[in-house]
Tab-separated table of C-alpha atoms in Angstrom:
chain	number	residue	atom	x	y	z
A	1	UNK	CA	-51.997	80.959	0.918
A	2	UNK	CA	-50.745	82.672	-2.437
A	3	UNK	CA	-47.266	82.266	-2.426
A	4	UNK	CA	-47.539	78.461	-3.763
A	5	UNK	CA	-44.482	75.897	-2.719
A	6	UNK	CA	-41.058	76.990	-1.975
A	7	UNK	CA	-38.515	76.839	-4.912
A	8	UNK	CA	-41.481	76.215	-7.405
A	9	UNK	CA	-42.721	79.033	-9.547
A	10	UNK	CA	-46.035	80.653	-8.737
A	11	UNK	CA	-49.233	79.293	-10.058
A	12	UNK	CA	-51.692	81.413	-11.680
A	13	UNK	CA	-54.957	82.115	-10.244
A	14	UNK	CA	-58.701	82.408	-10.826
A	15	UNK	CA	-61.257	84.465	-8.527
A	16	UNK	CA	-64.783	83.300	-8.643
A	17	UNK	CA	-67.669	85.275	-7.047
A	18	UNK	CA	-70.733	83.098	-6.346
A	19	UNK	CA	-73.897	84.494	-7.283
A	20	UNK	CA	-74.852	84.743	-3.432
A	21	UNK	CA	-72.110	87.386	-3.236
A	22	UNK	CA	-71.231	86.109	0.127
A	23	UNK	CA	-68.720	83.370	-0.553
A	24	UNK	CA	-65.629	84.118	-2.677
A	25	UNK	CA	-63.521	81.032	-3.972
A	26	UNK	CA	-59.917	81.302	-5.302
A	27	UNK	CA	-58.878	78.434	-7.763
A	28	UNK	CA	-55.553	77.560	-8.687
A	29	UNK	CA	-54.761	76.765	-12.422
A	30	UNK	CA	-52.057	74.273	-12.657
A	31	UNK	CA	-50.187	73.665	-15.534
A	32	UNK	CA	-50.202	69.791	-16.150
A	33	UNK	CA	-46.932	69.558	-17.190
A	34	UNK	CA	-45.183	71.267	-14.138
A	35	UNK	CA	-47.243	69.650	-11.406
A	36	UNK	CA	-46.713	66.404	-9.863
A	37	UNK	CA	-48.805	64.317	-7.569
A	38	UNK	CA	-46.475	65.206	-4.489
A	39	UNK	CA	-46.625	69.148	-5.066
A	40	UNK	CA	-50.247	68.945	-4.879
A	41	UNK	CA	-50.378	66.982	-1.659
A	42	UNK	CA	-47.199	69.389	-0.213
A	43	UNK	CA	-49.418	72.570	-1.297
A	44	UNK	CA	-52.137	70.919	0.452
A	45	UNK	CA	-50.645	70.540	3.998
A	46	UNK	CA	-49.101	74.074	3.785
A	47	UNK	CA	-52.910	75.484	3.380
A	48	UNK	CA	-54.176	77.307	6.914
A	49	UNK	CA	-57.631	75.911	6.140
A	50	UNK	CA	-55.972	72.524	6.892
A	51	UNK	CA	-54.154	73.764	9.999
A	52	UNK	CA	-57.583	75.101	11.443
A	53	UNK	CA	-59.293	71.880	10.948
A	54	UNK	CA	-56.544	70.349	13.147
A	55	UNK	CA	-56.344	72.916	15.594
A	56	UNK	CA	-60.343	72.883	15.995
A	57	UNK	CA	-60.101	68.997	16.296
A	58	UNK	CA	-57.531	69.081	18.789
A	59	UNK	CA	-58.922	71.869	20.735
A	60	UNK	CA	-62.647	70.501	20.706
A	61	UNK	CA	-61.569	67.352	21.456
A	62	UNK	CA	-58.945	68.207	24.064
A	63	UNK	CA	-61.730	70.257	26.132
A	64	UNK	CA	-64.124	67.331	26.120
A	65	UNK	CA	-61.591	65.008	27.373
A	66	UNK	CA	-60.465	67.797	30.006
A	67	UNK	CA	-63.914	67.680	31.060
A	68	UNK	CA	-64.096	63.535	31.298
A	69	UNK	CA	-61.128	63.962	33.467
A	70	UNK	CA	-62.843	66.259	35.656
A	71	UNK	CA	-65.531	64.081	36.440
A	72	UNK	CA	-63.116	61.203	36.740
A	73	UNK	CA	-62.183	62.873	40.183
A	74	UNK	CA	-65.155	61.257	41.911
A	75	UNK	CA	-63.226	57.506	41.632
A	76	UNK	CA	-59.789	59.335	43.293
A	77	UNK	CA	-60.834	58.252	46.739
A	78	UNK	CA	-62.679	55.027	45.983
A	79	UNK	CA	-60.369	53.497	43.632
A	80	UNK	CA	-57.438	55.277	42.597
A	81	UNK	CA	-55.582	53.010	40.420
A	82	UNK	CA	-58.514	52.847	38.451
A	83	UNK	CA	-58.552	56.911	38.039
A	84	UNK	CA	-54.990	56.243	37.076
A	85	UNK	CA	-55.671	53.651	34.480
A	86	UNK	CA	-58.729	55.867	33.172
A	87	UNK	CA	-56.628	59.118	32.970
A	88	UNK	CA	-53.769	57.013	31.054
A	89	UNK	CA	-56.454	56.561	27.950
A	90	UNK	CA	-58.045	59.947	28.081
A	91	UNK	CA	-54.571	61.509	27.840
A	92	UNK	CA	-53.636	59.280	25.096
A	93	UNK	CA	-56.861	60.731	23.219
A	94	UNK	CA	-54.936	64.228	23.377
A	95	UNK	CA	-51.303	63.592	22.903
A	96	UNK	CA	-51.625	61.305	19.987
A	97	UNK	CA	-53.330	63.716	17.767
A	98	UNK	CA	-49.586	65.475	18.135
A	99	UNK	CA	-47.741	62.316	17.377
A	100	UNK	CA	-50.157	61.668	14.251
A	101	UNK	CA	-49.258	65.210	12.936
A	102	UNK	CA	-45.565	64.303	13.124
A	103	UNK	CA	-45.595	60.683	12.006
A	104	UNK	CA	-48.790	60.471	9.849
A	105	UNK	CA	-48.997	64.100	8.382
A	106	UNK	CA	-45.489	65.443	8.285
A	107	UNK	CA	-44.076	61.681	7.712
A	108	UNK	CA	-40.912	62.280	10.264
A	109	UNK	CA	-38.938	59.318	11.033
A	110	UNK	CA	-36.881	58.601	14.149
A	111	UNK	CA	-33.972	56.005	13.709
A	112	UNK	CA	-32.859	54.449	17.442
A	113	UNK	CA	-29.074	53.773	17.631
A	114	UNK	CA	-29.055	51.022	20.903
A	115	UNK	CA	-27.985	47.969	21.790
A	116	UNK	CA	-29.854	45.156	20.154
A	117	UNK	CA	-29.381	42.907	23.640
A	118	UNK	CA	-31.541	46.160	25.552
A	119	UNK	CA	-34.051	47.047	22.752
A	120	UNK	CA	-36.548	44.455	23.898
A	121	UNK	CA	-36.678	45.938	27.603
A	122	UNK	CA	-37.903	49.164	25.948
A	123	UNK	CA	-41.579	49.891	26.789
A	124	UNK	CA	-41.581	46.930	29.135
A	125	UNK	CA	-40.073	48.953	32.215
A	126	UNK	CA	-40.160	52.018	34.026
A	127	UNK	CA	-37.478	54.542	33.200
A	128	UNK	CA	-35.863	57.827	33.745
A	129	UNK	CA	-35.090	59.608	30.282
A	130	UNK	CA	-32.487	62.076	29.996
A	131	UNK	CA	-33.118	63.811	26.415
A	132	UNK	CA	-30.833	67.071	25.159
A	133	UNK	CA	-33.020	69.742	24.890
A	134	UNK	CA	-32.008	71.730	21.312
A	135	UNK	CA	-34.700	71.471	19.195
A	136	UNK	CA	-38.533	72.547	18.672
A	137	UNK	CA	-39.882	69.416	18.537
A	138	UNK	CA	-37.456	67.284	20.949
A	139	UNK	CA	-40.413	66.730	23.145
A	140	UNK	CA	-42.584	65.316	20.078
A	141	UNK	CA	-39.790	63.042	19.331
A	142	UNK	CA	-39.782	61.833	22.708
A	143	UNK	CA	-43.541	61.225	22.399
A	144	UNK	CA	-43.042	59.622	19.117
A	145	UNK	CA	-40.834	57.055	20.532
A	146	UNK	CA	-43.481	56.502	23.714
A	147	UNK	CA	-46.199	55.851	21.298
A	148	UNK	CA	-43.982	53.302	18.969
A	149	UNK	CA	-43.129	51.470	22.514
A	150	UNK	CA	-46.973	51.586	23.517
A	151	UNK	CA	-46.617	53.813	26.590
A	152	UNK	CA	-47.345	57.413	25.121
A	153	UNK	CA	-50.578	57.948	27.465
A	154	UNK	CA	-48.380	56.945	30.510
A	155	UNK	CA	-45.541	59.217	29.855
A	156	UNK	CA	-44.291	61.585	32.514
A	157	UNK	CA	-42.224	64.841	32.632
A	158	UNK	CA	-40.663	66.903	35.188
A	159	UNK	CA	-42.134	70.557	33.392
A	160	UNK	CA	-42.197	74.077	34.562
A	161	UNK	CA	-45.480	74.805	36.764
A	162	UNK	CA	-46.656	77.181	34.600
A	163	UNK	CA	-47.425	74.629	32.211
A	164	UNK	CA	-49.938	73.087	34.542
A	165	UNK	CA	-52.224	76.179	33.408
A	166	UNK	CA	-52.116	75.981	29.889
A	167	UNK	CA	-55.814	74.501	28.596
A	168	UNK	CA	-55.492	71.094	27.404
A	169	UNK	CA	-52.192	69.821	27.672
A	170	UNK	CA	-51.625	71.246	30.670
A	171	UNK	CA	-54.887	70.491	32.318
A	172	UNK	CA	-54.581	66.734	31.084
A	173	UNK	CA	-50.766	67.014	32.518
A	174	UNK	CA	-52.547	67.707	35.884
A	175	UNK	CA	-54.447	64.778	35.790
A	176	UNK	CA	-52.089	62.461	34.894
A	177	UNK	CA	-49.992	63.312	38.024
A	178	UNK	CA	-46.876	64.985	36.151
A	179	UNK	CA	-44.208	66.578	37.871
A	180	UNK	CA	-44.618	70.394	38.099
A	181	UNK	CA	-41.586	72.904	39.118
A	182	UNK	CA	-40.964	76.466	39.871
A	183	UNK	CA	-37.338	76.065	39.025
A	184	UNK	CA	-36.560	77.618	42.385
A	185	UNK	CA	-35.118	74.782	44.738
A	186	UNK	CA	-35.986	75.663	48.152
A	187	UNK	CA	-39.855	75.545	47.142
A	188	UNK	CA	-39.234	72.463	45.011
A	189	UNK	CA	-37.534	70.291	47.254
A	190	UNK	CA	-40.309	69.411	49.172
A	191	UNK	CA	-42.666	69.536	46.628
A	192	UNK	CA	-41.119	67.254	44.148
A	193	UNK	CA	-40.292	64.659	46.165
A	194	UNK	CA	-43.675	64.182	47.468
A	195	UNK	CA	-44.823	64.554	44.083
A	196	UNK	CA	-42.267	61.639	42.522
A	197	UNK	CA	-43.089	59.574	45.589
A	198	UNK	CA	-46.684	59.242	44.717
A	199	UNK	CA	-45.654	57.606	41.491
A	200	UNK	CA	-43.707	54.688	42.947
A	201	UNK	CA	-47.250	52.670	43.226
A	202	UNK	CA	-48.442	53.632	40.020
A	203	UNK	CA	-49.918	50.731	38.043
A	204	UNK	CA	-48.784	51.085	34.210
A	205	UNK	CA	-45.342	51.109	32.589
A	206	UNK	CA	-44.042	55.031	32.035
A	207	UNK	CA	-41.230	56.782	30.749
A	208	UNK	CA	-40.286	59.894	33.205
A	209	UNK	CA	-38.719	62.475	30.714
A	210	UNK	CA	-36.414	64.937	32.052
A	211	UNK	CA	-34.640	67.949	30.323
A	212	UNK	CA	-31.582	68.207	32.718
A	213	UNK	CA	-30.411	71.537	31.159
A	214	UNK	CA	-33.426	72.985	31.724
A	215	UNK	CA	-34.178	75.226	29.233
A	216	UNK	CA	-33.522	74.845	25.204
A	217	UNK	CA	-30.075	74.808	23.833
A	218	UNK	CA	-29.141	79.244	21.818
A	219	UNK	CA	-26.182	80.345	21.519
A	220	UNK	CA	-26.731	82.959	24.183
A	221	UNK	CA	-27.731	80.531	26.734
A	222	UNK	CA	-24.574	78.225	26.180
A	223	UNK	CA	-22.213	81.227	26.335
A	224	UNK	CA	-23.719	82.329	30.052
A	225	UNK	CA	-24.014	78.333	30.929
A	226	UNK	CA	-20.172	78.101	29.851
A	227	UNK	CA	-19.625	81.085	32.225
A	228	UNK	CA	-21.190	79.375	35.151
A	229	UNK	CA	-19.002	75.809	34.236
A	230	UNK	CA	-15.763	78.115	34.140
A	231	UNK	CA	-16.375	79.603	37.633
A	232	UNK	CA	-17.363	76.067	38.768
A	233	UNK	CA	-14.176	74.525	37.306
A	234	UNK	CA	-16.419	72.308	35.050
A	235	UNK	CA	-15.374	71.027	31.602
A	236	UNK	CA	-17.029	73.095	28.936
A	237	UNK	CA	-19.655	71.666	26.658
A	238	UNK	CA	-19.815	72.075	22.973
A	239	UNK	CA	-23.341	71.016	22.239
A	240	UNK	CA	-24.873	71.309	25.616
A	241	UNK	CA	-25.880	73.433	28.647
A	242	UNK	CA	-24.239	72.369	31.753
A	243	UNK	CA	-27.095	70.108	33.276
A	244	UNK	CA	-28.894	71.069	36.610
A	245	UNK	CA	-28.102	68.196	38.932
A	246	UNK	CA	-30.541	68.794	41.633
A	247	UNK	CA	-33.593	67.835	39.801
A	248	UNK	CA	-32.231	65.063	38.490
A	249	UNK	CA	-30.832	63.634	41.989
A	250	UNK	CA	-33.867	63.573	43.805
A	251	UNK	CA	-35.725	61.886	41.075
A	252	UNK	CA	-33.227	59.390	41.169
A	253	UNK	CA	-33.430	58.834	45.010
A	254	UNK	CA	-37.501	58.927	45.080
A	255	UNK	CA	-37.804	56.587	42.380
A	256	UNK	CA	-34.946	53.882	42.901
A	257	UNK	CA	-36.215	50.281	43.452
A	258	UNK	CA	-39.408	51.027	41.228
A	259	UNK	CA	-38.017	52.528	38.234
A	260	UNK	CA	-34.743	49.781	37.314
A	261	UNK	CA	-32.713	51.862	34.541
A	262	UNK	CA	-32.013	55.522	33.170
A	263	UNK	CA	-32.327	55.965	29.391
A	264	UNK	CA	-29.751	58.376	28.289
A	265	UNK	CA	-30.925	59.747	24.734
A	266	UNK	CA	-29.090	62.259	22.513
A	267	UNK	CA	-31.185	63.677	19.725
A	268	UNK	CA	-29.922	65.035	16.558
A	269	UNK	CA	-31.323	65.504	12.694
A	270	UNK	CA	-30.138	64.394	9.461
A	271	UNK	CA	-28.297	66.918	7.451
A	272	UNK	CA	-28.448	69.981	9.473
A	273	UNK	CA	-32.111	70.012	9.360
A	274	UNK	CA	-33.938	72.427	11.759
A	275	UNK	CA	-37.161	71.250	12.530
A	276	UNK	CA	-39.727	73.422	13.931
A	277	UNK	CA	-43.564	72.531	14.758
A	278	UNK	CA	-44.467	75.006	11.802
A	279	UNK	CA	-42.624	72.942	9.380
A	280	UNK	CA	-44.304	69.479	10.775
A	281	UNK	CA	-48.025	71.483	10.421
A	282	UNK	CA	-46.975	72.309	6.845
A	283	UNK	CA	-46.222	68.559	6.324
A	284	UNK	CA	-42.596	69.070	5.947
A	285	UNK	CA	-40.653	65.584	6.979
A	286	UNK	CA	-37.738	65.539	9.077
A	287	UNK	CA	-35.138	62.816	9.752
A	288	UNK	CA	-34.255	62.053	13.309
A	289	UNK	CA	-31.277	59.889	14.455
A	290	UNK	CA	-31.786	59.265	18.665
A	291	UNK	CA	-28.742	57.536	20.209
A	292	UNK	CA	-30.462	55.883	23.373
A	293	UNK	CA	-28.335	53.993	26.349
A	294	UNK	CA	-29.735	51.712	28.885
A	295	UNK	CA	-27.975	52.798	31.996
A	296	UNK	CA	-28.714	50.441	35.367
A	297	UNK	CA	-30.156	52.314	38.064
A	298	UNK	CA	-27.241	50.564	40.330
A	299	UNK	CA	-24.558	52.282	38.290
A	300	UNK	CA	-25.708	55.496	39.351
A	301	UNK	CA	-24.575	56.914	43.003
A	302	UNK	CA	-26.716	56.955	46.027
A	303	UNK	CA	-25.005	60.438	47.498
A	304	UNK	CA	-26.429	63.377	45.641
A	305	UNK	CA	-22.626	64.936	45.388
A	306	UNK	CA	-21.732	61.576	43.665
A	307	UNK	CA	-24.688	61.519	41.591
A	308	UNK	CA	-23.987	65.420	40.526
A	309	UNK	CA	-20.761	64.686	39.382
A	310	UNK	CA	-22.108	61.356	37.725
A	311	UNK	CA	-24.423	63.384	35.758
A	312	UNK	CA	-22.142	66.107	34.496
A	313	UNK	CA	-19.618	63.356	33.274
A	314	UNK	CA	-22.915	61.734	31.161
A	315	UNK	CA	-23.158	65.355	29.384
A	316	UNK	CA	-19.324	65.162	28.583
A	317	UNK	CA	-19.842	61.948	26.914
A	318	UNK	CA	-23.098	63.074	25.142
A	319	UNK	CA	-21.067	66.098	23.848
A	320	UNK	CA	-18.951	63.531	22.765
A	321	UNK	CA	-21.271	61.477	20.853
A	322	UNK	CA	-22.962	64.636	19.368
A	323	UNK	CA	-19.490	65.927	17.979
A	324	UNK	CA	-19.115	62.574	16.187
A	325	UNK	CA	-22.566	63.033	14.371
A	326	UNK	CA	-21.884	66.025	13.198
A	327	UNK	CA	-18.524	64.804	11.303
A	328	UNK	CA	-20.164	61.021	10.529
A	329	UNK	CA	-23.533	61.595	10.225
A	330	UNK	CA	-24.478	58.404	12.486
A	331	UNK	CA	-24.285	57.521	16.096
A	332	UNK	CA	-22.894	54.423	17.877
A	333	UNK	CA	-24.696	51.087	18.035
A	334	UNK	CA	-27.297	49.310	15.348
A	335	UNK	CA	-29.630	51.543	13.879
A	336	UNK	CA	-33.512	50.278	14.490
A	337	UNK	CA	-36.776	51.717	13.533
A	338	UNK	CA	-39.517	50.757	15.923
A	339	UNK	CA	-42.668	50.054	13.740
A	340	UNK	CA	-45.493	52.777	13.466
A	341	UNK	CA	-48.788	51.876	14.957
A	342	UNK	CA	-52.084	52.950	13.404
A	343	UNK	CA	-53.790	54.069	16.857
A	344	UNK	CA	-52.399	57.866	16.631
A	345	UNK	CA	-54.405	58.118	13.447
A	346	UNK	CA	-57.250	56.052	14.218
A	347	UNK	CA	-57.810	58.653	17.238
A	348	UNK	CA	-57.752	61.224	14.949
A	349	UNK	CA	-60.094	60.187	12.747
A	350	UNK	CA	-62.537	59.279	15.360
A	351	UNK	CA	-62.498	62.580	16.701
A	352	UNK	CA	-62.734	63.947	13.490
A	353	UNK	CA	-65.548	62.445	12.032
A	354	UNK	CA	-67.313	63.075	15.407
A	355	UNK	CA	-66.564	66.940	15.192
A	356	UNK	CA	-66.284	68.064	12.025
A	357	UNK	CA	-69.792	67.408	10.690
A	358	UNK	CA	-71.480	69.724	12.975
A	359	UNK	CA	-68.914	72.028	12.544
A	360	UNK	CA	-69.192	72.633	8.734
A	361	UNK	CA	-73.206	72.518	8.835
A	362	UNK	CA	-72.796	75.491	11.713
A	363	UNK	CA	-70.485	77.198	8.773
A	364	UNK	CA	-72.485	76.716	5.966
A	365	UNK	CA	-75.740	77.917	7.641
A	366	UNK	CA	-74.009	80.867	9.143
A	367	UNK	CA	-72.536	82.040	5.806
A	368	UNK	CA	-75.853	81.081	4.007
A	369	UNK	CA	-77.681	83.445	6.426
A	370	UNK	CA	-76.868	86.423	4.715
A	371	UNK	CA	-76.625	88.287	7.642
A	372	UNK	CA	-73.898	90.672	7.885
A	373	UNK	CA	-73.883	90.392	11.501
A	374	UNK	CA	-73.397	86.609	11.298
A	375	UNK	CA	-70.509	87.391	8.912
A	376	UNK	CA	-68.857	89.542	11.040
A	377	UNK	CA	-68.853	87.405	13.877
A	378	UNK	CA	-67.581	84.601	11.818
A	379	UNK	CA	-64.620	86.748	10.839
A	380	UNK	CA	-63.912	87.718	14.462
A	381	UNK	CA	-63.920	84.177	15.359
A	382	UNK	CA	-61.628	83.129	12.532
A	383	UNK	CA	-59.543	86.149	13.333
A	384	UNK	CA	-59.582	84.999	16.909
A	385	UNK	CA	-58.494	81.075	15.644
A	386	UNK	CA	-55.616	82.308	13.850
A	387	UNK	CA	-54.042	83.993	16.389
A	388	UNK	CA	-54.805	81.023	18.714
A	389	UNK	CA	-53.057	79.131	16.297
A	390	UNK	CA	-50.047	80.962	16.172
A	391	UNK	CA	-49.750	81.590	19.797
A	392	UNK	CA	-50.021	77.676	20.403
A	393	UNK	CA	-47.004	77.023	17.793
A	394	UNK	CA	-45.188	79.977	19.158
A	395	UNK	CA	-45.229	78.416	22.461
A	396	UNK	CA	-42.578	75.697	21.125
A	397	UNK	CA	-40.478	78.032	19.486
A	398	UNK	CA	-36.764	78.614	20.683
A	399	UNK	CA	-36.492	82.431	20.846
A	400	UNK	CA	-39.681	82.251	22.863
A	401	UNK	CA	-38.000	79.803	25.682
A	402	UNK	CA	-37.291	80.998	29.447
A	403	UNK	CA	-35.288	83.800	30.527
A	404	UNK	CA	-32.231	81.485	31.162
A	405	UNK	CA	-29.166	83.666	30.546
A	406	UNK	CA	-30.614	87.234	31.289
A	407	UNK	CA	-28.815	89.680	33.369
A	408	UNK	CA	-31.621	89.461	36.151
A	409	UNK	CA	-31.219	85.477	36.002
A	410	UNK	CA	-28.036	84.980	36.044
A	411	UNK	CA	-27.405	84.538	39.897
A	412	UNK	CA	-30.078	81.260	39.400
A	413	UNK	CA	-27.818	79.782	37.082
A	414	UNK	CA	-26.391	76.986	39.543
A	415	UNK	CA	-27.172	73.372	40.440
């Protein structure tokens, strides 16, 4: 906490011991002529205490929502559609808190480049979303887009099975009928198809997200992926991994007729920004650009082999779009910025007002008690919370990704 602002000179500090002897305060002494309001806000956003408040509200509210979701299971045999609608709203209570961090705390903006004639359809229809998987917060940008289109609580994703066991997010996904896979095709062939078919009568409009690359882009993974492409006689890609086509093909086959289009989304960030969840948490503003193409389902072949060839061609086009973006700084089509909605912020303020007051009362009573055992317990809980915060951030880090490309897994890098 004493590092100050990056690029700024360090501010002098004053340490104050209160008469009780139990509380230590550190006060920054700012020189007025060197301090601007934006510097103060940036300093505040970087403080770990603020981060702990966010995580406390997120974890406490998330567990409450998970418990409520558990009780809604009684509705499934009685009224399945009511169960689904309720859980869409409950999941919004959780996922919108992360969107709030991106849009309101960080101030990150996402500009959409798309055909203005099809833009009015976004959020008004079901769609399969193909998104490149290169950045730590690409999923958060996808959620932000869903929030601005008004369908965040209904969003779906094809995710690895291990995420189903992650508290709060994974449990929320279970109740909203997310599709989980093991990444082993022989096991996934039946289970994924069965889960997808359940979505055919889903009562709410949704976006179904697929990262066809299967894992986040790194140079090591890219090198292994291009070796596979060369062995299969496929064109090399510069900015993407080789797409895994079977999951996409089965999704198209199971949802054809209820999903009218595929949204091909190509995401990048201006000025070679390298966004991270930790940067968002520290209030750093990023500038995302996303090229969205609406592709009617009628244009996608029914045959699995032809669908696979179609997807490979799509990724060659995505690679060309990325190359053009790095050269010019813009994507094709007309830029649009969907308006930011207030509901994510209002949702977080509701949970914060509900949970923070009793929490701070508890802390004050614990510290004022003066008991060494109580204070030691508080320190232990604080350290555990710190490690929990770091673990949750670490889950999103690119270098903590899958084992894609490891020698023991190379034989699995097939379609």
